[in-house]
Amino acid sequence: MLHESYPAVPAAFEGDFVRITHVETYRVPLPGAHPPFSWRRGLLGSAPDGEAAGLRIGTDEGVEGVALTTRPGMAAAIEDLTDRVLRTELVGADPRQREYLWHRVWELDRTEEMPLPALGLVDVALWDLAGRAVGRPTWQLLGGFRTKIAAYASTVTFADVAEYLDVADQCLALGYQAVKLHAWGDARTDADLCAKLREHVGDGVPLMYDGSAGFDLPDAIYLGRALADAGYLWYEEPMREFSVTAYGHLARAVDIPLLVAETSDGAHMNTADFIVAGAATFGVRASASTRGGITGAMRTAHLADAFRLRAEVLGDEMASRHLCMAISNTTYYESLITSNPVPKKPEVDAHGYVHAPVGPGIALPAGLDYPDALLPYVDLSA
């Protein structure tokens, strides 16, 4: 059903009107990490085998777009949201009116309180559809800035200092151009690890640290000063992102640049508060899964650029590859390293670069057990 607030189509464009005809959900088997891995103390580790949740949007011209979230336990929530709300909102609308439909999803969120990964699914599916409609990768539709980007190795939590040093050596040998640590969540032992890694790899390797929101302000200050002494490039999410004021205090107390606003709700809207408070001294996070889709990620990146800050793309999802190629003020592609020995990732070349996708749309990540009906949407370009 076409929502009553949908903008009228000017007469000159009536013959060019495309309509969404169907909105479907699906589930795809999602294998857990083998071997399983850990995050910092207090957090759950890797999920067991489960299901990914997907959304497929099709039009009367026969073009479809899909989006997928691999967050555990999302399948039932996506099905419920689609059956109760999204299908009614989307069927009959023009899929090219992505800006309007992005606003509609945010309006619906006022009462639905959608999980962050669900907020962007419609937008990602529509950007995938747009690329498939013209036979071009989505990053080119977004404008396109580069055709390759350096990758950094983003670790999970390993057992001890010796294992971290071994993993870092393997990553650098595979071509990764930087290393980011997720450590144990203890300010003093993490500071010791960060200092020893810097001593081990030397001054020429960019290093970053992600606190996974494990600290209060005093411990975040202690660790931040240690990271500055060790010459780390950025200090990411040391505290929960509920208090912009606390992040402002942290930024004024440490010399290490802060990368913030990864998990805070509100896309570019509350990201602006971090920036204005002086809390984003390196930059902010941009991703399809936590910023309300491709549209929200691009708004966040442009906001950061206006303040001459970075917008670092989160994670190694397919949408992240497209964002990395389209956002001018991002530095690296994040490649998650979950095991030791470190396997070679097919999307990262021997020199540590990830290249632009070449297929139409965004595409789904290769390697999952998709039903035959979804195989045309799987990216095989890597």
PDB file of N, CA and C in Angstrom, residues 111-201:
ATOM      1  N   THR A 111       8.328   4.747  17.045  1.00  0.00           N
ATOM      2  CA  THR A 111       7.520   3.848  17.874  1.00  0.00           C
ATOM      3  C   THR A 111       8.024   2.412  17.854  1.00  0.00           C
ATOM      4  N   GLU A 112       8.718   2.018  16.786  1.00  0.00           N
ATOM      5  CA  GLU A 112       9.185   0.638  16.680  1.00  0.00           C
ATOM      6  C   GLU A 112      10.475   0.385  17.464  1.00  0.00           C
ATOM      7  N   GLU A 113      11.302   1.442  17.636  1.00  0.00           N
ATOM      8  CA  GLU A 113      12.605   1.283  18.290  1.00  0.00           C
ATOM      9  C   GLU A 113      13.370   0.102  17.682  1.00  0.00           C
ATOM     10  N   MET A 114      13.619   0.202  16.389  1.00  0.00           N
ATOM     11  CA  MET A 114      14.268  -0.887  15.667  1.00  0.00           C
ATOM     12  C   MET A 114      15.703  -1.097  16.147  1.00  0.00           C
ATOM     13  N   PRO A 115      16.167  -2.341  16.162  1.00  0.00           N
ATOM     14  CA  PRO A 115      17.600  -2.573  16.412  1.00  0.00           C
ATOM     15  C   PRO A 115      18.436  -1.877  15.332  1.00  0.00           C
ATOM     16  N   LEU A 116      19.615  -1.382  15.714  1.00  0.00           N
ATOM     17  CA  LEU A 116      20.446  -0.663  14.747  1.00  0.00           C
ATOM     18  C   LEU A 116      20.660  -1.431  13.442  1.00  0.00           C
ATOM     19  N   PRO A 117      20.969  -2.735  13.464  1.00  0.00           N
ATOM     20  CA  PRO A 117      21.174  -3.427  12.188  1.00  0.00           C
ATOM     21  C   PRO A 117      19.927  -3.468  11.306  1.00  0.00           C
ATOM     22  N   ALA A 118      18.736  -3.399  11.914  1.00  0.00           N
ATOM     23  CA  ALA A 118      17.507  -3.433  11.126  1.00  0.00           C
ATOM     24  C   ALA A 118      17.196  -2.088  10.492  1.00  0.00           C
ATOM     25  N   LEU A 119      17.642  -1.006  11.120  1.00  0.00           N
ATOM     26  CA  LEU A 119      17.316   0.333  10.638  1.00  0.00           C
ATOM     27  C   LEU A 119      17.791   0.570   9.210  1.00  0.00           C
ATOM     28  N   GLY A 120      18.916  -0.010   8.850  1.00  0.00           N
ATOM     29  CA  GLY A 120      19.483   0.274   7.532  1.00  0.00           C
ATOM     30  C   GLY A 120      19.170  -0.745   6.464  1.00  0.00           C
ATOM     31  N   LEU A 121      18.442  -1.813   6.792  1.00  0.00           N
ATOM     32  CA  LEU A 121      18.245  -2.886   5.810  1.00  0.00           C
ATOM     33  C   LEU A 121      17.505  -2.404   4.564  1.00  0.00           C
ATOM     34  N   VAL A 122      16.435  -1.644   4.753  1.00  0.00           N
ATOM     35  CA  VAL A 122      15.679  -1.153   3.595  1.00  0.00           C
ATOM     36  C   VAL A 122      16.579  -0.302   2.709  1.00  0.00           C
ATOM     37  N   ASP A 123      17.337   0.587   3.313  1.00  0.00           N
ATOM     38  CA  ASP A 123      18.195   1.477   2.542  1.00  0.00           C
ATOM     39  C   ASP A 123      19.259   0.701   1.778  1.00  0.00           C
ATOM     40  N   VAL A 124      19.881  -0.292   2.415  1.00  0.00           N
ATOM     41  CA  VAL A 124      20.900  -1.091   1.729  1.00  0.00           C
ATOM     42  C   VAL A 124      20.284  -1.848   0.559  1.00  0.00           C
ATOM     43  N   ALA A 125      19.104  -2.436   0.768  1.00  0.00           N
ATOM     44  CA  ALA A 125      18.438  -3.165  -0.320  1.00  0.00           C
ATOM     45  C   ALA A 125      18.108  -2.229  -1.484  1.00  0.00           C
ATOM     46  N   LEU A 126      17.711  -1.006  -1.182  1.00  0.00           N
ATOM     47  CA  LEU A 126      17.376  -0.060  -2.253  1.00  0.00           C
ATOM     48  C   LEU A 126      18.630   0.393  -3.008  1.00  0.00           C
ATOM     49  N   TRP A 127      19.745   0.554  -2.305  1.00  0.00           N
ATOM     50  CA  TRP A 127      20.992   0.900  -3.002  1.00  0.00           C
ATOM     51  C   TRP A 127      21.498  -0.278  -3.836  1.00  0.00           C
ATOM     52  N   ASP A 128      21.287  -1.492  -3.349  1.00  0.00           N
ATOM     53  CA  ASP A 128      21.628  -2.669  -4.141  1.00  0.00           C
ATOM     54  C   ASP A 128      20.764  -2.719  -5.395  1.00  0.00           C
ATOM     55  N   LEU A 129      19.489  -2.462  -5.232  1.00  0.00           N
ATOM     56  CA  LEU A 129      18.555  -2.452  -6.364  1.00  0.00           C
ATOM     57  C   LEU A 129      18.957  -1.385  -7.382  1.00  0.00           C
ATOM     58  N   ALA A 130      19.331  -0.216  -6.892  1.00  0.00           N
ATOM     59  CA  ALA A 130      19.707   0.873  -7.806  1.00  0.00           C
ATOM     60  C   ALA A 130      20.898   0.490  -8.668  1.00  0.00           C
ATOM     61  N   GLY A 131      21.901  -0.142  -8.056  1.00  0.00           N
ATOM     62  CA  GLY A 131      23.056  -0.567  -8.835  1.00  0.00           C
ATOM     63  C   GLY A 131      22.715  -1.637  -9.847  1.00  0.00           C
ATOM     64  N   ARG A 132      21.861  -2.582  -9.447  1.00  0.00           N
ATOM     65  CA  ARG A 132      21.474  -3.646 -10.368  1.00  0.00           C
ATOM     66  C   ARG A 132      20.623  -3.109 -11.519  1.00  0.00           C
ATOM     67  N   ALA A 133      19.851  -2.070 -11.250  1.00  0.00           N
ATOM     68  CA  ALA A 133      18.996  -1.505 -12.299  1.00  0.00           C
ATOM     69  C   ALA A 133      19.806  -0.912 -13.443  1.00  0.00           C
ATOM     70  N   VAL A 134      21.009  -0.395 -13.140  1.00  0.00           N
ATOM     71  CA  VAL A 134      21.833   0.212 -14.187  1.00  0.00           C
ATOM     72  C   VAL A 134      23.069  -0.614 -14.492  1.00  0.00           C
ATOM     73  N   GLY A 135      23.230  -1.766 -13.804  1.00  0.00           N
ATOM     74  CA  GLY A 135      24.349  -2.651 -14.084  1.00  0.00           C
ATOM     75  C   GLY A 135      25.689  -2.140 -13.609  1.00  0.00           C
ATOM     76  N   ARG A 136      25.676  -1.331 -12.536  1.00  0.00           N
ATOM     77  CA  ARG A 136      26.921  -0.768 -12.018  1.00  0.00           C
ATOM     78  C   ARG A 136      27.030  -1.045 -10.524  1.00  0.00           C
ATOM     79  N   PRO A 137      28.277  -1.135  -9.980  1.00  0.00           N
ATOM     80  CA  PRO A 137      28.428  -1.291  -8.529  1.00  0.00           C
ATOM     81  C   PRO A 137      27.948  -0.042  -7.796  1.00  0.00           C
ATOM     82  N   THR A 138      27.421  -0.259  -6.607  1.00  0.00           N
ATOM     83  CA  THR A 138      26.813   0.848  -5.860  1.00  0.00           C
ATOM     84  C   THR A 138      27.814   1.948  -5.545  1.00  0.00           C
ATOM     85  N   TRP A 139      29.072   1.598  -5.291  1.00  0.00           N
ATOM     86  CA  TRP A 139      30.040   2.642  -4.942  1.00  0.00           C
ATOM     87  C   TRP A 139      30.176   3.675  -6.056  1.00  0.00           C
ATOM     88  N   GLN A 140      29.972   3.276  -7.291  1.00  0.00           N
ATOM     89  CA  GLN A 140      30.037   4.248  -8.386  1.00  0.00           C
ATOM     90  C   GLN A 140      28.819   5.165  -8.378  1.00  0.00           C
ATOM     91  N   LEU A 141      27.652   4.635  -8.015  1.00  0.00           N
ATOM     92  CA  LEU A 141      26.462   5.468  -7.917  1.00  0.00           C
ATOM     93  C   LEU A 141      26.597   6.498  -6.801  1.00  0.00           C
ATOM     94  N   LEU A 142      27.355   6.143  -5.783  1.00  0.00           N
ATOM     95  CA  LEU A 142      27.578   7.068  -4.669  1.00  0.00           C
ATOM     96  C   LEU A 142      28.572   8.165  -5.023  1.00  0.00           C
ATOM     97  N   GLY A 143      29.180   8.067  -6.166  1.00  0.00           N
ATOM     98  CA  GLY A 143      30.121   9.075  -6.628  1.00  0.00           C
ATOM     99  C   GLY A 143      31.480   8.494  -6.921  1.00  0.00           C
ATOM    100  N   GLY A 144      31.948   7.612  -6.055  1.00  0.00           N
ATOM    101  CA  GLY A 144      33.237   6.977  -6.299  1.00  0.00           C
ATOM    102  C   GLY A 144      34.396   7.894  -5.990  1.00  0.00           C
ATOM    103  N   PHE A 145      35.312   7.445  -5.137  1.00  0.00           N
ATOM    104  CA  PHE A 145      36.499   8.247  -4.844  1.00  0.00           C
ATOM    105  C   PHE A 145      37.783   7.500  -5.160  1.00  0.00           C
ATOM    106  N   ARG A 146      37.792   6.165  -4.958  1.00  0.00           N
ATOM    107  CA  ARG A 146      39.006   5.375  -5.169  1.00  0.00           C
ATOM    108  C   ARG A 146      38.617   4.006  -5.693  1.00  0.00           C
ATOM    109  N   THR A 147      39.592   3.265  -6.167  1.00  0.00           N
ATOM    110  CA  THR A 147      39.343   1.894  -6.622  1.00  0.00           C
ATOM    111  C   THR A 147      40.090   0.861  -5.787  1.00  0.00           C
ATOM    112  N   LYS A 148      40.875   1.304  -4.819  1.00  0.00           N
ATOM    113  CA  LYS A 148      41.470   0.373  -3.861  1.00  0.00           C
ATOM    114  C   LYS A 148      41.776   1.135  -2.584  1.00  0.00           C
ATOM    115  N   ILE A 149      41.881   0.375  -1.474  1.00  0.00           N
ATOM    116  CA  ILE A 149      42.157   0.999  -0.191  1.00  0.00           C
ATOM    117  C   ILE A 149      42.990   0.036   0.647  1.00  0.00           C
ATOM    118  N   ALA A 150      43.880   0.574   1.475  1.00  0.00           N
ATOM    119  CA  ALA A 150      44.698  -0.249   2.354  1.00  0.00           C
ATOM    120  C   ALA A 150      43.833  -0.887   3.439  1.00  0.00           C
ATOM    121  N   ALA A 151      44.167  -2.112   3.810  1.00  0.00           N
ATOM    122  CA  ALA A 151      43.439  -2.836   4.853  1.00  0.00           C
ATOM    123  C   ALA A 151      44.269  -2.897   6.123  1.00  0.00           C
ATOM    124  N   TYR A 152      43.580  -2.803   7.267  1.00  0.00           N
ATOM    125  CA  TYR A 152      44.261  -3.078   8.530  1.00  0.00           C
ATOM    126  C   TYR A 152      43.699  -4.350   9.147  1.00  0.00           C
ATOM    127  N   ALA A 153      44.541  -5.052   9.874  1.00  0.00           N
ATOM    128  CA  ALA A 153      44.143  -6.266  10.579  1.00  0.00           C
ATOM    129  C   ALA A 153      43.547  -5.862  11.916  1.00  0.00           C
ATOM    130  N   SER A 154      42.306  -6.245  12.148  1.00  0.00           N
ATOM    131  CA  SER A 154      41.587  -5.911  13.368  1.00  0.00           C
ATOM    132  C   SER A 154      41.437  -7.185  14.190  1.00  0.00           C
ATOM    133  N   THR A 155      42.180  -7.302  15.275  1.00  0.00           N
ATOM    134  CA  THR A 155      42.234  -8.560  16.004  1.00  0.00           C
ATOM    135  C   THR A 155      40.999  -8.763  16.878  1.00  0.00           C
ATOM    136  N   VAL A 156      40.723 -10.014  17.202  1.00  0.00           N
ATOM    137  CA  VAL A 156      39.862 -10.328  18.329  1.00  0.00           C
ATOM    138  C   VAL A 156      40.760 -10.387  19.565  1.00  0.00           C
ATOM    139  N   THR A 157      40.271 -10.950  20.661  1.00  0.00           N
ATOM    140  CA  THR A 157      41.050 -11.000  21.886  1.00  0.00           C
ATOM    141  C   THR A 157      41.800 -12.327  21.980  1.00  0.00           C
ATOM    142  N   PHE A 158      43.111 -12.238  22.063  1.00  0.00           N
ATOM    143  CA  PHE A 158      43.950 -13.431  22.138  1.00  0.00           C
ATOM    144  C   PHE A 158      44.441 -13.641  23.572  1.00  0.00           C
ATOM    145  N   ALA A 159      45.173 -14.741  23.793  1.00  0.00           N
ATOM    146  CA  ALA A 159      45.437 -15.231  25.150  1.00  0.00           C
ATOM    147  C   ALA A 159      46.435 -14.370  25.918  1.00  0.00           C
ATOM    148  N   ASP A 160      47.510 -13.977  25.255  1.00  0.00           N
ATOM    149  CA  ASP A 160      48.574 -13.296  25.992  1.00  0.00           C
ATOM    150  C   ASP A 160      49.386 -12.428  25.039  1.00  0.00           C
ATOM    151  N   VAL A 161      50.349 -11.698  25.595  1.00  0.00           N
ATOM    152  CA  VAL A 161      51.163 -10.791  24.787  1.00  0.00           C
ATOM    153  C   VAL A 161      51.882 -11.543  23.677  1.00  0.00           C
ATOM    154  N   ALA A 162      52.443 -12.696  24.000  1.00  0.00           N
ATOM    155  CA  ALA A 162      53.199 -13.452  23.001  1.00  0.00           C
ATOM    156  C   ALA A 162      52.329 -13.807  21.798  1.00  0.00           C
ATOM    157  N   GLU A 163      51.082 -14.184  22.044  1.00  0.00           N
ATOM    158  CA  GLU A 163      50.214 -14.536  20.917  1.00  0.00           C
ATOM    159  C   GLU A 163      49.866 -13.306  20.089  1.00  0.00           C
ATOM    160  N   TYR A 164      49.621 -12.178  20.730  1.00  0.00           N
ATOM    161  CA  TYR A 164      49.357 -10.952  19.975  1.00  0.00           C
ATOM    162  C   TYR A 164      50.543 -10.594  19.075  1.00  0.00           C
ATOM    163  N   LEU A 165      51.743 -10.697  19.598  1.00  0.00           N
ATOM    164  CA  LEU A 165      52.919 -10.358  18.794  1.00  0.00           C
ATOM    165  C   LEU A 165      53.052 -11.313  17.616  1.00  0.00           C
ATOM    166  N   ASP A 166      52.766 -12.585  17.847  1.00  0.00           N
ATOM    167  CA  ASP A 166      52.816 -13.576  16.771  1.00  0.00           C
ATOM    168  C   ASP A 166      51.769 -13.273  15.712  1.00  0.00           C
ATOM    169  N   VAL A 167      50.544 -12.966  16.144  1.00  0.00           N
ATOM    170  CA  VAL A 167      49.468 -12.632  15.196  1.00  0.00           C
ATOM    171  C   VAL A 167      49.836 -11.384  14.394  1.00  0.00           C
ATOM    172  N   ALA A 168      50.380 -10.368  15.060  1.00  0.00           N
ATOM    173  CA  ALA A 168      50.777  -9.152  14.341  1.00  0.00           C
ATOM    174  C   ALA A 168      51.838  -9.454  13.291  1.00  0.00           C
ATOM    175  N   ASP A 169      52.818 -10.291  13.619  1.00  0.00           N
ATOM    176  CA  ASP A 169      53.841 -10.671  12.638  1.00  0.00           C
ATOM    177  C   ASP A 169      53.207 -11.348  11.431  1.00  0.00           C
ATOM    178  N   GLN A 170      52.288 -12.266  11.666  1.00  0.00           N
ATOM    179  CA  GLN A 170      51.626 -12.955  10.559  1.00  0.00           C
ATOM    180  C   GLN A 170      50.841 -11.967   9.688  1.00  0.00           C
ATOM    181  N   CYS A 171      50.133 -11.045  10.321  1.00  0.00           N
ATOM    182  CA  CYS A 171      49.329 -10.085   9.565  1.00  0.00           C
ATOM    183  C   CYS A 171      50.207  -9.195   8.686  1.00  0.00           C
ATOM    184  N   LEU A 172      51.310  -8.725   9.232  1.00  0.00           N
ATOM    185  CA  LEU A 172      52.210  -7.881   8.451  1.00  0.00           C
ATOM    186  C   LEU A 172      52.847  -8.671   7.312  1.00  0.00           C
ATOM    187  N   ALA A 173      53.142  -9.941   7.559  1.00  0.00           N
ATOM    188  CA  ALA A 173      53.697 -10.777   6.495  1.00  0.00           C
ATOM    189  C   ALA A 173      52.688 -11.016   5.382  1.00  0.00           C
ATOM    190  N   LEU A 174      51.404 -11.008   5.716  1.00  0.00           N
ATOM    191  CA  LEU A 174      50.356 -11.177   4.706  1.00  0.00           C
ATOM    192  C   LEU A 174      50.083  -9.889   3.930  1.00  0.00           C
ATOM    193  N   GLY A 175      50.698  -8.791   4.321  1.00  0.00           N
ATOM    194  CA  GLY A 175      50.560  -7.540   3.589  1.00  0.00           C
ATOM    195  C   GLY A 175      49.750  -6.472   4.284  1.00  0.00           C
ATOM    196  N   TYR A 176      49.087  -6.794   5.378  1.00  0.00           N
ATOM    197  CA  TYR A 176      48.303  -5.772   6.080  1.00  0.00           C
ATOM    198  C   TYR A 176      49.183  -4.573   6.414  1.00  0.00           C
ATOM    199  N   GLN A 177      48.611  -3.382   6.252  1.00  0.00           N
ATOM    200  CA  GLN A 177      49.406  -2.166   6.394  1.00  0.00           C
ATOM    201  C   GLN A 177      49.297  -1.519   7.769  1.00  0.00           C
ATOM    202  N   ALA A 178      48.465  -2.084   8.630  1.00  0.00           N
ATOM    203  CA  ALA A 178      48.313  -1.568   9.990  1.00  0.00           C
ATOM    204  C   ALA A 178      47.649  -2.656  10.823  1.00  0.00           C
ATOM    205  N   VAL A 179      47.691  -2.494  12.152  1.00  0.00           N
ATOM    206  CA  VAL A 179      47.101  -3.469  13.074  1.00  0.00           C
ATOM    207  C   VAL A 179      46.309  -2.720  14.133  1.00  0.00           C
ATOM    208  N   LYS A 180      45.100  -3.209  14.384  1.00  0.00           N
ATOM    209  CA  LYS A 180      44.283  -2.663  15.480  1.00  0.00           C
ATOM    210  C   LYS A 180      44.018  -3.750  16.513  1.00  0.00           C
ATOM    211  N   LEU A 181      44.197  -3.404  17.771  1.00  0.00           N
ATOM    212  CA  LEU A 181      44.024  -4.353  18.866  1.00  0.00           C
ATOM    213  C   LEU A 181      42.648  -4.239  19.498  1.00  0.00           C
ATOM    214  N   HIS A 182      42.012  -5.382  19.705  1.00  0.00           N
ATOM    215  CA  HIS A 182      40.956  -5.545  20.698  1.00  0.00           C
ATOM    216  C   HIS A 182      41.587  -6.410  21.792  1.00  0.00           C
ATOM    217  N   ALA A 183      41.717  -5.867  22.992  1.00  0.00           N
ATOM    218  CA  ALA A 183      42.464  -6.574  24.033  1.00  0.00           C
ATOM    219  C   ALA A 183      41.532  -7.068  25.135  1.00  0.00           C
ATOM    220  N   TRP A 184      42.005  -7.052  26.389  1.00  0.00           N
ATOM    221  CA  TRP A 184      41.319  -7.775  27.472  1.00  0.00           C
ATOM    222  C   TRP A 184      40.344  -6.925  28.262  1.00  0.00           C
ATOM    223  N   GLY A 185      40.401  -5.611  28.125  1.00  0.00           N
ATOM    224  CA  GLY A 185      39.489  -4.759  28.880  1.00  0.00           C
ATOM    225  C   GLY A 185      39.985  -4.411  30.262  1.00  0.00           C
ATOM    226  N   ASP A 186      41.281  -4.511  30.494  1.00  0.00           N
ATOM    227  CA  ASP A 186      41.917  -4.053  31.727  1.00  0.00           C
ATOM    228  C   ASP A 186      42.921  -2.964  31.343  1.00  0.00           C
ATOM    229  N   ALA A 187      42.741  -1.776  31.887  1.00  0.00           N
ATOM    230  CA  ALA A 187      43.506  -0.624  31.405  1.00  0.00           C
ATOM    231  C   ALA A 187      45.005  -0.829  31.524  1.00  0.00           C
ATOM    232  N   ARG A 188      45.462  -1.443  32.604  1.00  0.00           N
ATOM    233  CA  ARG A 188      46.897  -1.567  32.818  1.00  0.00           C
ATOM    234  C   ARG A 188      47.508  -2.682  31.983  1.00  0.00           C
ATOM    235  N   THR A 189      46.869  -3.832  31.925  1.00  0.00           N
ATOM    236  CA  THR A 189      47.418  -4.908  31.095  1.00  0.00           C
ATOM    237  C   THR A 189      47.296  -4.565  29.615  1.00  0.00           C
ATOM    238  N   ASP A 190      46.224  -3.869  29.231  1.00  0.00           N
ATOM    239  CA  ASP A 190      46.101  -3.445  27.832  1.00  0.00           C
ATOM    240  C   ASP A 190      47.174  -2.428  27.487  1.00  0.00           C
ATOM    241  N   ALA A 191      47.455  -1.505  28.393  1.00  0.00           N
ATOM    242  CA  ALA A 191      48.509  -0.517  28.145  1.00  0.00           C
ATOM    243  C   ALA A 191      49.862  -1.194  27.973  1.00  0.00           C
ATOM    244  N   ASP A 192      50.112  -2.209  28.792  1.00  0.00           N
ATOM    245  CA  ASP A 192      51.370  -2.949  28.671  1.00  0.00           C
ATOM    246  C   ASP A 192      51.468  -3.657  27.321  1.00  0.00           C
ATOM    247  N   LEU A 193      50.368  -4.283  26.897  1.00  0.00           N
ATOM    248  CA  LEU A 193      50.335  -4.934  25.584  1.00  0.00           C
ATOM    249  C   LEU A 193      50.616  -3.930  24.475  1.00  0.00           C
ATOM    250  N   CYS A 194      49.966  -2.778  24.527  1.00  0.00           N
ATOM    251  CA  CYS A 194      50.125  -1.788  23.459  1.00  0.00           C
ATOM    252  C   CYS A 194      51.560  -1.294  23.367  1.00  0.00           C
ATOM    253  N   ALA A 195      52.195  -1.102  24.514  1.00  0.00           N
ATOM    254  CA  ALA A 195      53.596  -0.665  24.511  1.00  0.00           C
ATOM    255  C   ALA A 195      54.508  -1.744  23.940  1.00  0.00           C
ATOM    256  N   LYS A 196      54.260  -2.990  24.312  1.00  0.00           N
ATOM    257  CA  LYS A 196      55.110  -4.084  23.827  1.00  0.00           C
ATOM    258  C   LYS A 196      54.907  -4.330  22.331  1.00  0.00           C
ATOM    259  N   LEU A 197      53.690  -4.153  21.834  1.00  0.00           N
ATOM    260  CA  LEU A 197      53.477  -4.308  20.392  1.00  0.00           C
ATOM    261  C   LEU A 197      54.211  -3.216  19.622  1.00  0.00           C
ATOM    262  N   ARG A 198      54.167  -1.976  20.130  1.00  0.00           N
ATOM    263  CA  ARG A 198      54.893  -0.899  19.450  1.00  0.00           C
ATOM    264  C   ARG A 198      56.390  -1.197  19.423  1.00  0.00           C
ATOM    265  N   GLU A 199      56.930  -1.635  20.541  1.00  0.00           N
ATOM    266  CA  GLU A 199      58.350  -1.959  20.584  1.00  0.00           C
ATOM    267  C   GLU A 199      58.679  -3.092  19.616  1.00  0.00           C
ATOM    268  N   HIS A 200      57.754  -4.047  19.469  1.00  0.00           N
ATOM    269  CA  HIS A 200      57.988  -5.220  18.629  1.00  0.00           C
ATOM    270  C   HIS A 200      57.979  -4.873  17.143  1.00  0.00           C
ATOM    271  N   VAL A 201      57.031  -4.058  16.692  1.00  0.00           N
ATOM    272  CA  VAL A 201      56.894  -3.789  15.252  1.00  0.00           C
ATOM    273  C   VAL A 201      57.649  -2.547  14.815  1.00  0.00           C
TER     274      VAL A 201
END
